Coordinates of C-alpha atoms and ligand atoms in Angstrom, one line a residue:
M1 CA 0.0 0.0 0.0
S2 CA 1.3 3.5 -0.8
N3 CA 2.1 5.7 2.2
N4 CA -0.5 8.1 1.0
K5 CA -3.3 5.6 1.3
S6 CA -2.0 4.4 4.7
E7 CA -1.8 8.0 5.9
D8 CA -5.4 8.8 4.6
A9 CA -6.7 5.7 6.5
I10 CA -4.9 6.7 9.7
D11 CA -6.3 10.2 9.3
W12 CA -9.8 8.9 8.8
L13 CA -9.5 6.7 11.9
E14 CA -8.2 9.5 14.0
K15 CA -10.8 12.0 12.8
S16 CA -13.6 9.5 13.4
I17 CA -12.4 8.9 17.0
A18 CA -12.0 12.7 17.6
N19 CA -15.4 13.4 16.2
E20 CA -16.8 10.5 18.3
N21 CA -18.1 8.7 15.2
L22 CA -16.1 5.7 16.3
N23 CA -15.5 4.6 19.9
Y24 CA -11.9 4.0 20.8
Y25 CA -11.2 1.2 23.4
K26 CA -7.9 0.9 25.1
Y27 CA -6.5 -2.6 24.4
S28 CA -5.2 -2.8 28.0
E29 CA -8.7 -2.4 29.3
F30 CA -9.8 -5.7 27.8
K31 CA -9.7 -8.8 30.1
N32 CA -10.1 -12.6 29.8
I33 CA -8.9 -12.6 26.2
E34 CA -9.5 -15.9 24.5
L35 CA -8.7 -16.8 20.9
I36 CA -11.9 -17.9 19.0
G37 CA -11.0 -17.8 15.4
S38 CA -8.0 -17.4 13.1
G39 CA -7.2 -17.7 9.5
S40 CA -5.2 -16.0 6.7
Y41 CA -7.0 -12.7 7.4
G42 CA -5.7 -12.5 11.0
S43 CA -7.5 -13.6 14.2
V44 CA -10.5 -13.0 16.4
V45 CA -10.5 -13.1 20.2
R46 CA -13.3 -12.8 22.7
A47 CA -12.8 -10.5 25.6
N48 CA -14.5 -8.6 28.4
W49 CA -14.1 -4.9 28.6
K50 CA -13.0 -3.5 32.0
N51 CA -15.0 -5.2 34.8
S52 CA -18.2 -5.7 32.8
D53 CA -19.5 -9.1 31.9
I54 CA -20.2 -8.0 28.3
F55 CA -18.2 -9.9 25.7
F56 CA -16.8 -8.3 22.6
A57 CA -15.1 -9.9 19.6
L58 CA -11.8 -8.2 18.6
K59 CA -10.8 -8.8 15.0
T60 CA -7.2 -8.2 14.1
F61 CA -5.9 -8.3 10.5
N62 CA -2.5 -9.5 9.3
S63 CA -0.9 -6.3 8.0
D64 CA 0.8 -8.3 5.1
K65 CA -2.6 -9.5 3.9
T66 CA -4.9 -6.6 4.7
T67 CA -4.1 -2.9 4.2
L68 CA -5.2 -0.3 6.7
K69 CA -7.4 1.1 3.9
E70 CA -9.2 -2.2 3.6
V71 CA -9.8 -2.2 7.4
V72 CA -11.2 1.3 7.1
D73 CA -13.4 0.2 4.2
E74 CA -14.7 -2.7 6.3
I75 CA -15.5 -0.3 9.1
K76 CA -17.4 2.1 6.8
L77 CA -19.3 -0.7 5.2
Q78 CA -20.3 -2.4 8.5
K79 CA -21.2 1.0 10.1
S80 CA -23.5 1.8 7.1
V81 CA -25.7 -1.3 7.8
D82 CA -25.2 -2.4 11.4
F83 CA -28.3 -0.6 12.6
H84 CA -30.2 -3.5 11.1
E85 CA -31.3 -5.8 14.0
N86 CA -29.9 -8.9 12.3
I87 CA -26.5 -7.5 11.5
L88 CA -23.8 -7.6 14.1
R89 CA -22.7 -4.2 15.4
I90 CA -19.3 -2.6 15.1
C91 CA -18.7 -1.1 18.5
G92 CA -15.4 0.7 17.7
I93 CA -11.7 0.1 17.4
T94 CA -8.7 -0.7 19.6
K95 CA -5.0 -0.7 18.9
L96 CA -2.4 -3.2 20.0
E97 CA 0.2 -0.7 21.1
T98 CA 3.1 -3.2 20.8
E99 CA 2.3 -4.1 17.2
K100 CA 0.8 -0.8 16.2
K101 CA -2.2 -2.7 14.7
Y102 CA -5.8 -1.7 14.8
S103 CA -8.5 -4.2 15.7
L104 CA -12.2 -4.0 15.1
V105 CA -14.3 -4.2 18.3
L106 CA -17.4 -6.1 17.4
E107 CA -20.6 -7.2 19.1
Y108 CA -19.9 -10.8 20.2
A109 CA -22.2 -13.5 18.8
D110 CA -22.7 -15.9 21.7
S111 CA -23.9 -19.1 19.9
G112 CA -21.3 -19.8 17.2
T113 CA -21.7 -20.1 13.5
L114 CA -25.0 -21.2 11.8
K115 CA -23.2 -24.4 10.7
T116 CA -22.2 -25.5 14.3
Y117 CA -25.5 -24.2 15.7
L118 CA -27.5 -26.4 13.3
S119 CA -25.4 -29.5 13.8
N120 CA -25.8 -29.2 17.6
H121 CA -29.4 -28.1 17.8
F122 CA -31.2 -29.1 14.6
D123 CA -33.3 -31.8 16.3
E124 CA -34.4 -29.4 19.1
L125 CA -35.7 -26.8 16.7
N126 CA -39.3 -26.6 15.8
W127 CA -40.7 -25.1 12.6
N128 CA -41.3 -21.8 14.2
D129 CA -37.6 -21.6 15.3
K130 CA -36.5 -22.6 11.7
Y131 CA -38.9 -20.0 10.2
K132 CA -37.5 -17.3 12.5
L133 CA -33.8 -18.2 11.7
S134 CA -34.6 -18.2 7.9
F135 CA -36.6 -14.9 8.2
Q136 CA -33.8 -13.1 10.1
L137 CA -31.2 -14.2 7.6
A138 CA -33.4 -13.3 4.6
S139 CA -34.2 -9.9 6.2
A140 CA -30.4 -9.2 6.7
V141 CA -29.5 -10.2 3.2
A142 CA -32.5 -8.2 1.7
F143 CA -31.3 -5.2 3.7
L144 CA -27.8 -5.5 2.3
H145 CA -29.2 -5.6 -1.2
E146 CA -31.4 -2.5 -0.4
C147 CA -28.0 -0.8 0.4
E148 CA -26.6 -2.1 -2.8
I149 CA -24.1 -4.4 -1.1
I150 CA -23.5 -7.9 -2.2
H151 CA -22.0 -10.3 0.4
R152 CA -20.2 -12.5 -2.1
D153 CA -19.3 -15.2 0.5
L154 CA -22.5 -16.2 2.2
H155 CA -22.4 -19.6 3.7
S156 CA -23.3 -21.3 7.1
D157 CA -19.7 -20.8 8.4
N158 CA -20.0 -17.1 7.8
I159 CA -23.3 -16.5 9.6
L160 CA -23.2 -16.1 13.3
I161 CA -25.9 -16.9 15.8
H162 CA -26.5 -14.4 18.6
Q163 CA -29.3 -14.4 21.2
R164 CA -29.5 -10.6 21.7
K165 CA -30.7 -9.7 25.2
Ligands
ATP201 N1 -18.5 -11.0 16.2 C1 -18.2 -12.2 16.4 N2 -18.7 -12.9 17.5 C2 -18.4 -14.2 17.7 N3 -17.5 -14.9 17.0 C3 -16.9 -14.3 16.0 C4 -17.2 -12.9 15.6 N4 -16.5 -12.6 14.5 C5 -15.8 -13.7 14.2 N5 -16.0 -14.7 15.1 C6 -15.4 -16.0 15.1 O1 -14.2 -16.0 14.4 C7 -14.2 -16.8 13.2 C8 -13.5 -16.1 12.1 O2 -14.3 -15.0 11.7 P1 -14.2 -14.0 10.5 O3 -15.5 -13.5 10.1 O4 -13.2 -13.0 10.9 O5 -13.4 -14.8 9.5 P2 -13.9 -15.7 8.3 O6 -15.4 -15.7 8.2 O7 -13.3 -17.1 8.5 O8 -13.1 -15.0 7.2 P3 -13.6 -13.9 6.2 O9 -13.9 -12.7 6.9 O10 -12.5 -13.8 5.2 O11 -14.9 -14.5 5.5 C9 -15.7 -17.1 12.9 O12 -15.9 -18.3 12.3 C10 -16.3 -17.1 14.3 O13 -16.1 -18.3 14.9

């Protein structure tokens, strides 16, 4: 990535934090950090913030695979649709000071992927539960399409189940 693009992305992040359009969380304030997913893009950990029992998912990207501009684009895209009740919210960002890497702070989905959820619970689900799951998924996808966004990689391992309280 050219330095200009990287500086623009840092500039956008800093302005968004200063204007309070994006919450900034100090990485050192996260506790009980546990790795829950990793791949070529980077890794995802689950953590509590300060002394609260609320979980967040922190998504960190490998800087050799993902540029800061791509991270900023993902933030913009998710922020533009995350007010839909079936789309996970982006809560803000944090920065691993040691590695100078930004991580997304996301709402934590408490019941795993649709794939694991169905393989563990399929027999317990009645038609109403199945209808609700399908309806919520269709509603989220229809909303993305209303916003002229195509997911391009929709499958049961990429859909997370969350029992929002
Ligand atoms: N908000 C979240 N809440 C709970 N678990 C999450 C959350 N985000 C990611 N995970 C976990 O981390 C794993 C990796 O997630 P992530 O969406 O980053 O990568 P991916 O879907 O494998 O890759 P890609 O983003 O390239 O499709 C998920 O399968 C899931 O188990």
